[in-house]
Structures are given as structure tokens and as C-alpha cells.
Amino acid sequence: MCCSPLSNGGSIHFISRSQLDSLSLSLSLSLSLSLCGLDMAMATAAQASSSAAASTYSPSTSLSRSLGSSSRVFLTSFPSRRSPNLTLCAPAHATSVSHRASEPLIDVPALKAKTLLETDPFRLWQRYLDWVYQHKDLGLYVDVSRIGFSDEFVAEMEGKFQKAFSDMAELEGGAISNPDEKRMVGHYWLRKAELAPTVFLKKQIEETLERISEFAGAVVDGKIKPPPCPAGRFTQVLSIGIGGSALGPQFVAEALAPDNPPLKIRFIDNTDPAGIDHQIAQLGPELSSTLVIVISKSGGTPETRNGLLEVQKAFRERGLDFAKQGVAITQENSLLDNTARIEGWLARFPMFDWVGGRTSEMSAVGLFPAALQGIDIKEMLAGAAVMDEATRVASIKENPAALLALCWYWASDGVGSKDMVVLPYKDSLLLFSRYLQQLVMESLGKEFDLAGNIVSQGLSVYGNKGSTDQHAYIQQLREGVPNFFATFIEVLRDRPPGHDWELEPGVTCGDYLFGMLQGTRSALYANKRESITVTIEEVTPRSVGAMIALYERAVGLYASLININAYHQPGVEAGKKAAAEVLALQKRILAVLNDASCKDPVEALTLDQIAERCHTTDQIEMIYKIITHMASNDRVIIAEGVCGSPKSMKVFTGECNVEELYD
Ligand SMILES: O=P(O)(O)OC[C@H]1O[C@](O)(CO)[C@@H](O)[C@@H]1O
């Protein structure tokens, strides 16, 4: 009796030696709003905290309304601690914190030993004022008031932070900050080339940026054209890459690409054949006007290589010359670089040894695709450079990245005991949490610290966007396991100026989004769930560049606090190695089955027999899975047996072709 999925082996293909070779995959290659306006918004937020109501926001009117007639608002300007240029506007009573001092504090079970969360609205407001970080030029704000760290904790952390600041200074100065791989860590130089430790590197950065801008400009202007095609110019970009060679470009495309970009971008970021087919099918006849960018720092990542081979096949099938439409972004002399050079691809841009994949968004990896979509890459770099400056400040309170690292340490007990839920309230920032997932988790998720101790550290990141997630999992966040802290990403500007309208009197669609964010923040806090809020005025190349730089630095600082190497990824290698072993075993199974099936009569083998002949009796489960997978995909294998009983399975190949197999 035949049993699905093992029963469909009737269609038998024989595979050639070269096909078998390809199975090994070379895995071893391996405020236009004024500041006062903002703070009025924040005052509204503070009020929303106490009422837990999703109020609407209108700077000039709703504040006094929401505070009620007995709470008249006095706009009192006083200097901010942060910068003498900044002024905050606050309700006059906000500076008085003595009343209601008898309010009970919330007990947070997970942190019982160390904290009580403040509940008094006036004290909370004061805490907000004491801790809010504002960067006037970037229009960026970090509010850590809803994280319950105490002054004592901050004082205790001071020494660790001073070390972290000096570690970062050394890193920026060109130290080998990735000792395992004996590499410098230089993503900061990408946005300020003069910081690079040698003239050679400085020149390399500047020249690459120049080449990227010129080449992308020429593609956009139609000066660089695809071979004759109906459109007469490139209309689409297909980016092939994975991990750090995809997540940044994907995030930036979603965040910043205009509605009608000069070139539209698509991504292949996996070795899922159906996913690849889908992207190629979606391109349809526009494949002939598609610029294919293959991005891989190592130049040997299997998923990326497979994506390239699949796309090249599609080009061949349509009679197109891939080389005339291909661009490689990779390290000099990598396999990909050599392939692109030998095949004469349209262009090659370098990835630098001293830039890690997950911090490569401001290198050619992120800049080239962004420029093709008409995104202002110089502004992205400028935003990042300004943030870099701000996060070099060696004072916890004056440094937004240090504030984030402080909160992460506090909230997760410095051991990753809580997850970080990232909730951007803006559709265009949907992929920020996914981007951060790699940046944070690949950097901080380490078994050993720098001294070789087993620490099994990390910080789990997940999230999509608000308010969408409120209708998915915020229920659990509010009432379920308190194993997380939240990071709200707030964008003040709802729509471009002049496009807003009130869908009900005095209320816009964006007011709802704002209310949802503030309401969720309050509701979580009221139930002892801590949160950070990062606010930007608008989603622009500048603010996106700044946000990327902010989190890159926070990760670097946090890594120093917990004494781990944030710039290697030894754990990923284990999975890659295991995948290579599976594919090698598949080859052996095929060889064994082929031998048996070439006998006359054909010898059908049990799983035990296959395992024995492969000399891997301990791999019988994997052998079963490999056979199931191949038989499910109309490959050479036929498996017969009793449904649900792998032991009864008899396997053979449908054709005998020893020569082809061993060619
Ligand atoms: O750019 P590459 O070399 O193809 O690597 C892609 C990704 O794979 C990883 O090495 C993990 O496997 C990431 O660190 C990296 O961003």
C-alpha cells in the first residue's frame, strides 16, 4: 500500500552527478511641532496615563480639556537639563510632587527584590521630566520614565557605563573589537569617513559612496539601461540576500520608499523555491528591465547562492543575459565577487571586512538599493552621524543609547530575563522590529562572555506594529505572563501637511493612532508592565538613519555592560554545518539506493538497511525525513509502505542510472 506523501514516487527522475554535486551547495563557502507643542503632547500623555483613556490630541485645545477645568494649564518655560537651547512647557503643578505621596506603589513580582513602580501621576510626570531625552536637531525623544529603575541602580551602573563608553571609543578608534574574528568594527566610519583609522579606509569609504550615488543616479536617470527591453530603462530591483544582507534594505524600503519610486524593489531572502518562484512570477515580463542585486558579505551564503542560481535560470529561460543586469555587493575576492568579475556583471560594490552584516545598512548593502528607490541616502547618513555624535556622550542621562541600554539591563536583570516587544505605531515602520531582531539577538545572544565564562546571554525581540497588535497579542501583554518590557515607537506627524481631515468633530484618524499608543502604554504600566517610548517627529531618511544608529550604539553599549562580543555569530555556524551534513547524507542515501536499484531484480531497501549501508545507523530518523522530503517532491525516490509505519517502508529508485549518478 502506498502512503502519501511517500506514495507519489511514481514519477522518477534520475539525477546526474552534477545535480548531486549541487546538493552539497558549497555550504562551506562558506517638531516642525515646537518643543513646547511636543511637551504639551507629552503632558496629554501623562494625563492619559492617569485616566488610561485614549484621548485625542490637539496641542492648543485638548490639553486643557483633558486636564479638566480645575487643572488650568500654565505654560511655564524652564531650561531643560539636556541642552540650554531647549525649553519644555509643563503644567505648573507638575513640579509639585509632594501631594498624593501616600499613594501605594506597584509591586512588580519579577523584580520584587529591587523595585516598586511609581503610580502617582505627578511623581510620574516629574520622573518624565527628569529623564526625558530630547534631541532638538533630530526631533527625537527617548522617554524611559515607565521603566522602574531607581537612582541607586543608576549610580551602581555608572562604573560599568564608563567602561562601556571607553570600549566604544576604542572600537571607533579602530581596535580589534571583534576578537574572535580578529576584526575591527567600523560601521561608525561609514557615516563619518574622517573617523576611519587610516587614510586608505577613509578614501575607500568616500569613493564607494561616490560610486554608489553615481551608478544609482545613472540607473534612475536611464543612462544605464538594461539590454533592449520594452521599458527602455530599469524599472525593478530584485535584491537577493539574507540576514543583514536583506533586513536593513527591507526595513528602509518599507519605511522610506516613495509611493511611486523610480525603481520598485522586491526581495528574495530565502531558499524557499516557491517563494523565489513567486517573486519571479510577480516580475513577469519586467524581468527584462529588472536590476538584480546580489548581496552577501561572505559571498558564499547558501540561501543567497541558491536565489542567484534560480534567478539566473529564469533569465536563461527567457533568453536574457543575466550579467548585463546583475550587480554584486560583497567582499573583495569572495566567491560571489569572483563570479561577478569573471561573468562580467554590470557592477560590483565592496562590503568591508570591518562592517558586520547586521550593521551594514549604511554601507553599499543598504545605500545602493535605497538610492535606486529615490531615497536620500546622504540624509540617512547625516541622521546616523548626528546620532553617533549624540551617543558618544559619556553620560548615561545625556546619551539616548545609554538610556536604552540602562533600561534593557534593568528590565531584563542584565541577563535577558525579559523580552523586548517593539511596537512602532506607524505602518511604514513595520519592519523595524524585524530588523532589530537580528541586530539585537544576533549581537547579544551569546553562550560565552569575553572571559570565556558560560553566560547564555541575550535579549529576545519581537513585535509588529500598533495599533494592529492590540487586536492580536496585547491581551497577553496586559494580563498574561509578565516576561517582557515594551518599546513604543511613536511618530508625531500623522500625514504630510495639508492632507489631514477630521473624521469626527475634532478628531482625525491619526488621533486615534496616538490615543491607542498612549492608552496601551498606560494600560500596560497600570498592570506593572514597563515600557520605553522612542518618539520621532516624522519618518524621514534622517530619522531612520538616526534610529538605526541609536540602536546600533545601544547594542554596543549593552554588550560592554554584559561583557560579550556583539560582533560575531558563532551559533549560526552550527546550524549551517548541520544543514551541510544533512545534504551530504542525502547524497549518500541516493548512492546507496541507486546501487540497490540497479540490481536485477531491483532491491528495495528498508530504512534500517539504508542506514547500515550509509554507515550511519544513528541517523535513521534523518534518513527517514530525507526520503520523505524527496519522495514528496517527485524526485528519484519511490517509497512504499504502510501509512504511519516508517518501519514498513521499502525504498528504491525508479530508474537505474549508475553512470549518471557517479559521473
Ligand atoms: O552577507 P552574508 O555573508 O551572506 O551573510 C548573511 C547573514 O548570515 C549571517 O552570517 C548569519 O548566518 C549574518 O550574520 C549575516 O547577516
XYZ file of C-alpha atoms and ligand atoms in Angstrom:
679
model
C 0.000 0.000 0.000
C 1.276 3.430 -0.854
C 1.127 6.210 1.603
C 1.164 9.903 0.935
C 3.495 11.787 0.871
C 5.700 8.806 0.253
C 3.448 7.318 -2.342
C 3.986 9.785 -5.113
C 7.303 8.406 -6.039
C 5.898 7.013 -9.253
C 7.412 9.804 -11.214
C 11.037 9.110 -11.151
C 13.809 11.378 -12.234
C 17.301 10.273 -12.284
C 19.814 12.749 -11.124
C 23.170 13.395 -12.604
C 26.480 13.729 -10.864
C 26.419 17.456 -11.413
C 22.976 17.646 -9.827
C 24.271 15.658 -6.925
C 27.186 17.990 -6.619
C 24.878 20.920 -6.466
C 23.243 19.251 -3.476
C 26.324 19.837 -1.454
C 25.678 23.505 -2.012
C 29.149 24.529 -1.106
C 27.791 25.202 2.322
C 31.318 25.503 3.470
C 31.767 28.547 1.161
C 31.035 29.454 3.141
C 8.983 69.352 15.604
C 8.043 71.311 12.885
C 5.957 70.914 16.047
C 7.633 73.191 18.521
C 9.229 71.635 21.509
C 6.520 73.206 23.570
C 3.985 71.561 21.326
C 5.668 68.255 21.879
C 5.748 68.523 25.572
C 2.161 69.559 25.600
C 1.537 66.325 23.779
C 3.504 64.552 26.420
C 1.557 66.319 29.112
C -1.545 64.964 27.466
C 0.098 61.599 27.540
C 0.823 61.916 31.225
C -2.776 62.752 31.807
C -3.800 59.824 29.651
C -1.677 57.658 31.914
C -3.695 58.526 34.927
C -7.033 58.220 33.236
C -5.995 55.331 30.999
C -8.250 56.969 28.440
C -7.390 57.101 24.775
C -7.766 60.847 24.442
C -7.330 62.806 21.266
C -4.546 65.259 20.729
C -4.767 68.801 19.583
C -1.951 70.891 21.024
C -3.872 74.045 21.504
C -7.096 72.752 22.904
C -7.204 69.234 24.137
C -4.633 69.595 26.871
C -6.667 71.949 28.978
C -9.761 69.973 28.177
C -8.231 66.714 29.216
C -6.884 68.122 32.433
C -10.324 69.419 33.315
C -11.365 72.860 34.431
C -9.822 72.516 37.848
C -6.418 71.868 36.303
C -5.709 75.007 34.387
C -2.573 74.803 32.361
C 0.167 77.322 32.838
C 2.759 77.197 30.146
C 5.873 77.678 32.143
C 9.153 77.602 30.321
C 12.157 76.417 32.135
C 15.512 75.251 30.894
C 15.963 71.603 30.160
C 18.890 69.798 31.687
C 19.760 68.425 28.283
C 20.556 71.487 26.374
C 20.492 75.148 27.157
C 18.684 75.664 23.852
C 15.740 73.561 24.792
C 12.689 74.615 26.696
C 9.934 72.461 27.992
C 6.374 73.518 28.663
C 4.759 71.963 31.648
C 1.645 72.317 33.701
C 2.595 74.464 36.681
C 1.556 71.812 39.164
C 3.835 69.273 37.597
C 6.794 70.497 39.557
C 4.966 69.897 42.816
C 5.218 66.274 43.734
C 4.526 66.311 47.433
C 0.797 65.681 47.402
C -0.574 62.197 46.924
C 2.759 60.969 48.156
C 0.891 58.384 50.196
C -0.335 56.628 47.024
C 0.666 52.971 47.089
C 3.474 51.875 44.838
C 3.012 48.955 42.496
C 4.841 45.815 43.388
C 6.434 44.136 40.369
C 6.725 40.441 41.187
C 9.573 39.618 38.835
C 11.656 42.423 40.248
C 10.385 42.170 43.809
C 13.779 42.466 45.275
C 14.618 45.639 43.511
C 11.723 47.809 42.504
C 8.382 49.387 43.039
C 6.827 51.190 40.142
C 5.699 54.743 40.719
C 1.960 55.279 40.301
C 1.387 58.824 41.450
C 0.687 60.824 38.271
C 2.544 63.884 39.469
C 5.589 61.938 40.506
C 5.450 60.130 37.195
C 5.289 63.431 35.367
C 8.287 64.594 37.338
C 10.065 61.369 36.504
C 9.254 62.004 32.860
C 10.721 65.487 33.094
C 13.764 64.245 34.941
C 14.595 61.558 32.445
C 13.236 62.517 29.032
C 15.966 62.803 26.444
C 15.372 65.258 23.642
C 17.496 65.772 20.565
C 16.354 69.010 19.071
C 18.117 68.705 15.734
C 16.884 65.172 15.083
C 13.473 65.728 16.602
C 13.963 62.534 18.559
C 12.901 61.815 22.116
C 13.546 58.913 24.430
C 11.217 58.505 27.385
C 12.354 55.990 29.970
C 10.049 57.168 32.731
C 7.961 53.998 32.570
C 10.941 51.805 33.374
C 11.252 51.468 37.111
C 14.980 51.814 37.692
C 15.974 53.610 40.846
C 18.608 56.289 41.350
C 20.646 53.757 43.301
C 20.629 51.400 40.364
C 21.811 54.154 38.038
C 24.592 55.005 40.459
C 25.590 51.339 40.666
C 25.761 51.124 36.891
C 27.925 54.196 36.483
C 31.231 52.309 36.550
C 30.053 49.733 34.017
C 28.839 52.512 31.756
C 32.099 54.411 31.919
C 33.833 51.236 30.792
C 31.259 50.791 28.019
C 31.819 54.367 26.824
C 35.529 53.841 26.693
C 35.109 50.450 24.951
C 33.045 52.211 22.297
C 35.657 54.923 21.916
C 38.311 52.267 21.387
C 36.093 50.484 18.891
C 35.603 53.674 16.932
C 39.329 54.249 17.074
C 39.988 51.014 15.203
C 40.573 48.476 17.986
C 40.045 44.780 17.262
C 36.657 44.823 18.946
C 35.643 41.506 17.436
C 38.422 39.386 18.958
C 37.101 36.025 17.749
C 37.267 37.072 14.147
C 40.179 39.439 14.767
C 38.294 42.255 13.103
C 37.818 45.951 13.585
C 34.221 47.117 13.899
C 33.819 50.224 11.801
C 30.205 50.873 10.922
C 30.505 54.332 12.528
C 33.108 55.339 9.952
C 30.607 54.796 7.148
C 28.769 57.960 8.109
C 31.824 59.984 9.012
C 34.728 58.775 6.922
C 37.233 61.019 8.696
C 36.824 58.788 11.758
C 38.335 55.848 9.896
C 41.672 54.881 11.405
C 43.632 55.064 8.143
C 43.644 57.337 5.125
C 43.205 54.289 2.942
C 39.954 53.293 4.647
C 38.683 56.867 4.553
C 39.281 57.016 0.831
C 37.691 53.621 0.308
C 34.526 54.743 2.120
C 34.304 58.033 0.245
C 34.969 56.544 -3.155
C 32.448 53.759 -2.644
C 29.776 56.242 -1.620
C 30.530 58.334 -4.649
C 30.340 55.327 -6.959
C 27.065 54.189 -5.412
C 25.497 57.622 -5.853
C 26.710 57.967 -9.426
C 25.764 54.482 -10.518
C 22.337 54.557 -8.876
C 21.744 58.028 -10.323
C 22.595 56.787 -13.802
C 20.250 53.812 -13.445
C 17.430 56.044 -12.199
C 18.033 58.576 -14.985
C 18.008 55.800 -17.573
C 21.620 56.406 -18.593
C 22.498 52.892 -17.594
C 19.971 50.731 -19.389
C 19.067 47.070 -19.487
C 19.675 45.296 -22.781
C 16.910 46.191 -25.218
C 13.631 45.798 -23.385
C 10.198 47.332 -23.816
C 10.634 49.768 -20.937
C 13.959 51.090 -22.230
C 15.161 51.559 -18.657
C 15.394 49.626 -15.444
C 12.032 49.585 -13.699
C 12.505 46.985 -10.963
C 15.114 45.904 -8.467
C 15.332 42.313 -7.290
C 17.518 42.090 -4.225
C 18.872 38.670 -3.279
C 20.372 38.352 0.188
C 19.579 37.160 3.688
C 20.015 38.322 7.286
C 22.000 41.527 7.457
C 22.131 41.495 3.685
C 18.342 41.837 3.492
C 16.766 43.081 6.698
C 18.113 46.633 6.581
C 17.217 47.164 2.911
C 13.755 45.670 3.546
C 13.142 47.907 6.560
C 14.319 51.015 4.748
C 12.305 50.242 1.616
C 9.148 49.811 3.674
C 9.865 52.918 5.724
C 11.056 55.339 3.085
C 10.359 54.327 -0.499
C 8.018 56.813 -2.133
C 4.660 55.601 -3.416
C 5.989 55.687 -6.969
C 9.689 55.010 -6.718
C 11.844 55.230 -9.826
C 12.523 51.514 -9.397
C 10.326 49.212 -7.342
C 12.087 46.713 -5.129
C 11.424 43.039 -4.399
C 13.381 40.661 -2.230
C 14.446 37.051 -2.339
C 15.658 36.319 1.180
C 15.303 32.578 1.482
C 15.938 29.309 -0.253
C 12.224 28.536 -0.482
C 11.653 27.565 -4.107
C 8.004 28.584 -4.048
C 8.900 31.966 -2.570
C 11.500 32.515 -5.273
C 9.071 31.439 -7.997
C 6.543 33.906 -6.616
C 8.947 36.837 -6.834
C 9.973 35.923 -10.369
C 6.353 35.405 -11.406
C 5.424 38.781 -9.954
C 8.080 40.432 -12.079
C 6.577 38.830 -15.165
C 7.739 40.496 -18.385
C 9.503 43.148 -16.319
C 12.296 40.668 -15.641
C 13.906 42.152 -18.733
C 14.025 45.555 -17.030
C 14.997 44.238 -13.589
C 18.289 45.122 -11.961
C 19.300 42.146 -9.814
C 21.419 42.962 -6.765
C 23.079 40.023 -5.101
C 24.190 40.925 -1.589
C 26.389 38.723 0.549
C 29.299 39.812 2.666
C 30.859 36.354 2.704
C 29.795 35.719 -0.864
C 29.042 32.087 -0.049
C 25.788 32.015 1.886
C 23.817 29.048 0.502
C 20.404 30.714 0.502
C 21.735 33.671 -1.455
C 23.655 31.472 -3.848
C 20.532 29.408 -4.497
C 18.468 32.533 -5.091
C 21.049 33.681 -7.616
C 21.078 30.328 -9.415
C 17.276 30.280 -9.573
C 17.126 33.810 -10.949
C 19.870 33.105 -13.459
C 17.853 30.108 -14.652
C 14.792 32.335 -15.101
C 16.906 34.760 -17.129
C 18.200 31.934 -19.319
C 14.719 30.588 -19.895
C 13.589 33.986 -21.123
C 16.640 34.451 -23.301
C 18.013 37.249 -21.142
C 21.659 37.905 -20.349
C 21.924 37.990 -16.560
C 25.376 39.561 -16.487
C 24.052 42.733 -18.107
C 21.522 43.137 -15.309
C 23.453 41.847 -12.305
C 25.179 43.804 -9.546
C 27.167 42.182 -6.738
C 27.686 43.655 -3.291
C 30.235 41.564 -1.476
C 33.743 41.417 -0.044
C 36.558 41.638 -2.498
C 37.626 38.237 -3.810
C 34.715 36.354 -2.315
C 33.199 33.620 -4.422
C 30.412 35.995 -5.419
C 32.881 38.735 -6.272
C 34.915 36.400 -8.436
C 31.809 35.061 -10.158
C 30.585 38.579 -10.912
C 34.001 39.621 -12.179
C 34.518 36.587 -14.370
C 30.989 36.739 -15.778
C 31.297 40.487 -16.359
C 28.322 41.677 -14.305
C 27.163 45.241 -14.685
C 28.796 46.412 -11.418
C 30.387 45.295 -8.176
C 30.402 47.238 -4.909
C 32.504 46.311 -1.909
C 31.470 45.204 1.529
C 34.173 45.860 4.020
C 35.711 43.281 6.287
C 35.207 45.646 9.220
C 31.439 46.042 8.749
C 29.279 43.246 10.113
C 26.195 42.120 8.216
C 23.740 43.360 10.834
C 25.358 46.787 10.971
C 25.752 47.144 7.229
C 22.691 49.237 6.373
C 24.809 52.354 5.877
C 27.221 50.533 3.566
C 26.575 49.647 -0.072
C 24.234 46.945 1.263
C 21.618 49.458 2.304
C 22.606 52.575 0.418
C 22.596 51.208 -3.107
C 19.075 49.707 -3.039
C 17.818 52.786 -1.196
C 19.272 55.161 -3.787
C 17.631 53.173 -6.586
C 14.283 53.791 -4.933
C 14.891 57.513 -4.827
C 15.635 57.597 -1.090
C 18.008 60.343 0.006
C 20.939 58.280 1.231
C 23.047 61.295 2.207
C 20.293 62.290 4.617
C 20.230 58.783 6.068
C 23.961 59.013 6.639
C 23.633 62.509 8.087
C 20.936 61.382 10.538
C 23.103 58.485 11.617
C 26.146 60.747 12.009
C 24.234 63.173 14.225
C 23.001 60.294 16.348
C 26.513 58.867 16.538
C 27.659 62.190 17.927
C 24.869 62.192 20.494
C 25.587 58.640 21.574
C 29.286 59.289 22.117
C 28.474 61.433 25.145
C 29.892 59.688 28.210
C 26.956 60.344 30.498
C 24.028 57.975 30.933
C 21.422 60.707 31.188
C 22.712 62.674 28.238
C 23.108 59.720 25.905
C 19.970 58.166 24.380
C 21.659 54.862 23.543
C 22.966 54.599 27.093
C 19.448 55.195 28.365
C 18.176 52.327 26.252
C 20.997 50.064 27.417
C 20.297 51.043 31.021
C 16.631 50.140 30.619
C 17.420 46.848 28.900
C 19.771 45.956 31.720
C 17.286 46.922 34.395
C 14.249 45.332 32.801
C 15.954 42.074 31.928
C 18.114 41.882 35.063
C 21.194 42.125 32.879
C 20.668 38.525 31.802
C 17.897 38.775 29.228
C 15.238 37.580 31.665
C 12.609 39.596 29.819
C 11.820 40.012 26.141
C 11.740 43.319 24.322
C 8.471 43.883 22.482
C 8.886 46.577 19.856
C 5.702 48.337 18.831
C 6.040 51.025 16.185
C 2.772 52.900 15.786
C 3.305 53.596 12.106
C 2.746 51.190 9.250
C 5.886 52.234 7.443
C 7.963 51.126 10.455
C 6.506 47.628 10.441
C 9.837 46.006 9.696
C 11.754 47.877 12.363
C 11.101 45.156 14.918
C 12.239 42.503 12.467
C 15.343 44.498 11.680
C 16.048 44.922 15.401
C 15.514 41.242 15.962
C 18.702 40.418 14.092
C 20.637 43.453 15.286
C 19.884 42.736 18.930
C 19.591 38.966 19.059
C 22.488 38.024 16.786
C 24.652 40.526 18.648
C 23.671 39.781 22.222
C 22.587 36.157 22.115
C 25.852 34.533 23.158
C 26.847 31.470 25.136
C 30.196 32.785 26.336
C 31.294 36.136 27.636
C 34.586 37.717 26.651
C 36.332 35.986 29.549
C 35.149 32.584 28.330
C 32.522 32.064 31.035
C 29.267 30.394 30.041
C 26.646 33.121 30.330
C 23.969 32.125 27.770
C 23.003 35.753 27.415
C 20.601 37.509 25.109
C 17.608 39.752 24.702
C 14.663 38.419 22.730
C 12.956 40.864 20.407
C 9.591 40.601 18.739
C 6.776 42.846 17.596
C 4.992 44.081 14.542
C 3.114 47.355 14.831
C 0.485 49.205 16.750
C -2.385 49.507 16.869
C -2.675 46.328 14.813
C -1.059 44.226 17.516
C -3.579 45.465 20.046
C -6.001 43.174 18.289
C -3.610 40.262 18.327
C -1.412 39.790 21.366
C -1.619 42.867 23.558
C -4.183 40.924 25.586
C -1.410 38.666 26.792
C 0.985 41.544 27.327
C -1.532 43.300 29.526
C -2.754 40.326 31.505
C -0.588 37.306 30.789
C 2.976 36.352 31.581
C 4.908 39.459 32.650
C 8.021 38.328 30.787
C 8.670 41.397 28.657
C 9.104 45.125 28.514
C 7.747 47.164 25.635
C 9.306 49.756 23.386
C 6.790 52.060 21.771
C 7.943 53.868 18.653
C 5.856 57.000 18.249
C 5.774 59.199 15.160
C 4.329 62.637 15.794
C 3.497 63.570 12.218
C 0.442 61.630 11.077
C 0.313 62.744 7.444
C 2.109 65.213 5.227
C 0.964 68.745 5.989
C -2.308 69.750 4.398
C -3.681 66.245 3.996
C -5.361 65.680 7.313
C -9.055 65.860 7.986
C -11.339 65.266 10.907
C -13.293 62.068 10.607
C -15.413 63.114 13.537
C -15.559 66.540 15.122
C -12.121 67.450 16.426
C -10.653 64.021 15.800
C -8.533 62.637 12.992
C -7.575 59.090 12.135
C -4.085 59.834 13.436
C -5.523 60.991 16.756
C -6.873 57.507 17.173
C -3.461 56.003 16.498
C -1.948 58.381 19.045
C -4.676 57.538 21.545
C -4.133 53.818 21.017
C -0.425 54.159 21.708
C -0.893 56.272 24.809
C -3.739 54.109 26.021
C -1.737 50.909 25.615
C 1.306 52.423 27.275
C -0.864 53.463 30.237
C -2.790 50.225 30.411
C 0.403 48.163 30.395
C 2.019 50.312 33.045
C -1.087 50.219 35.213
C -0.665 46.453 35.204
C 3.010 46.669 36.111
C 4.405 46.271 32.605
C 7.291 48.600 31.927
C 7.923 50.438 28.664
C 10.251 52.790 26.832
C 8.886 55.267 24.290
C 11.050 56.496 21.431
C 9.451 59.393 19.598
C 10.399 60.846 16.243
C 8.700 63.723 14.543
C 8.491 62.130 11.107
C 9.651 59.082 9.248
C 12.358 60.554 7.038
C 15.714 59.340 5.758
C 17.283 61.413 8.516
C 15.193 59.993 11.349
C 15.501 56.450 10.058
C 19.281 56.824 9.834
C 19.250 58.164 13.381
C 17.127 55.300 14.700
C 19.413 52.711 13.153
C 22.440 54.436 14.685
C 20.671 54.720 18.039
C 20.058 51.007 18.292
C 23.445 50.044 16.898
C 25.051 52.023 19.704
C 22.646 50.747 22.354
C 23.582 47.199 21.371
C 27.301 48.050 21.518
C 26.994 49.639 24.940
C 24.828 46.860 26.321
C 27.298 44.262 25.048
C 30.007 46.010 27.027
C 27.838 46.067 30.143
C 27.437 42.314 29.970
C 30.962 41.749 28.666
C 30.170 39.878 25.473
C 31.398 40.106 21.900
C 28.495 41.656 19.991
C 30.139 41.328 16.627
C 30.446 37.637 15.918
C 27.827 34.920 15.443
C 29.372 31.544 16.254
C 25.978 29.998 16.939
C 24.812 30.447 13.385
C 27.634 28.277 12.139
C 26.308 25.227 13.993
C 23.055 25.331 12.016
C 24.884 25.845 8.729
C 27.194 22.924 9.446
C 24.292 20.676 10.382
C 22.480 21.628 7.152
C 25.574 20.729 5.151
C 25.674 17.358 6.890
C 22.047 16.675 6.013
C 22.740 17.388 2.357
C 25.845 15.207 2.412
C 23.785 12.382 3.917
C 21.205 12.856 1.165
C 23.925 12.239 -1.394
C 24.989 9.065 0.351
C 21.404 7.775 0.521
C 20.980 8.371 -3.183
C 24.165 6.491 -3.945
C 23.126 3.526 -1.780
C 19.631 3.426 -3.253
C 20.988 3.676 -6.737
C 23.293 0.691 -6.213
C 20.430 -1.398 -4.874
C 18.012 -0.326 -7.559
C 20.419 -1.179 -10.333
C 20.370 -4.834 -9.321
C 18.197 -7.250 -11.186
C 15.698 -7.675 -9.678
C 15.564 -4.248 -8.061
C 16.387 -4.414 -4.364
C 14.017 -2.254 -2.309
C 15.622 -1.265 0.978
C 14.213 -0.722 4.449
C 15.266 2.309 6.438
C 17.482 0.114 8.594
C 19.217 -1.274 5.529
C 19.769 2.181 4.112
C 21.180 3.398 7.407
C 23.522 0.434 7.607
C 24.764 0.853 4.067
C 25.282 4.575 4.666
C 27.245 3.634 7.806
C 25.013 5.956 9.824
C 22.675 3.796 11.884
C 22.357 6.619 14.393
C 20.940 8.843 11.642
C 17.908 6.698 10.854
C 15.395 9.404 11.732
C 17.138 11.877 9.453
C 17.267 9.255 6.709
C 13.513 8.803 7.026
C 12.977 12.551 6.797
C 15.229 12.946 3.776
C 13.414 10.163 1.965
C 10.025 11.626 2.871
C 11.103 15.026 1.571
C 12.470 13.693 -1.681
C 9.519 11.399 -2.301
C 7.174 14.336 -1.702
C 8.873 16.284 -4.444
C 8.703 13.919 -7.393
C 12.346 13.030 -7.091
C 14.098 9.772 -7.962
C 12.805 8.005 -4.891
C 9.867 5.648 -4.572
C 8.870 4.723 -1.044
C 6.253 2.118 -0.367
C 4.911 1.064 2.969
C 2.098 1.095 5.423
C 0.750 4.514 6.217
C 2.007 5.735 9.560
C 4.583 2.957 9.845
C 8.019 4.112 8.725
C 9.462 0.769 9.731
C 7.443 -0.940 6.997
C 8.863 1.350 4.358
C 10.674 -0.074 1.324
C 12.567 2.372 -0.791
C 14.055 2.188 -4.253
C 14.872 4.461 -7.144
C 12.641 4.312 -10.137
C 15.440 4.153 -12.645
C 18.881 2.764 -12.659
C 21.468 5.085 -13.951
C 24.708 4.382 -12.255
C 26.732 6.270 -14.787
C 24.740 9.462 -14.430
C 24.869 9.245 -10.692
C 28.591 8.807 -10.500
C 29.560 10.935 -13.469
O 26.018 38.612 3.980
P 26.201 37.149 4.125
O 27.620 36.758 4.255
O 25.516 36.413 3.016
O 25.538 36.696 5.478
C 24.174 36.873 5.709
C 23.874 36.743 7.171
O 24.280 35.490 7.626
C 24.838 35.618 8.938
O 26.195 35.440 8.837
C 24.266 34.610 9.840
O 24.262 33.399 9.198
C 24.512 37.017 9.366
O 25.354 37.487 10.330
C 24.582 37.725 8.065
O 23.970 38.964 8.118
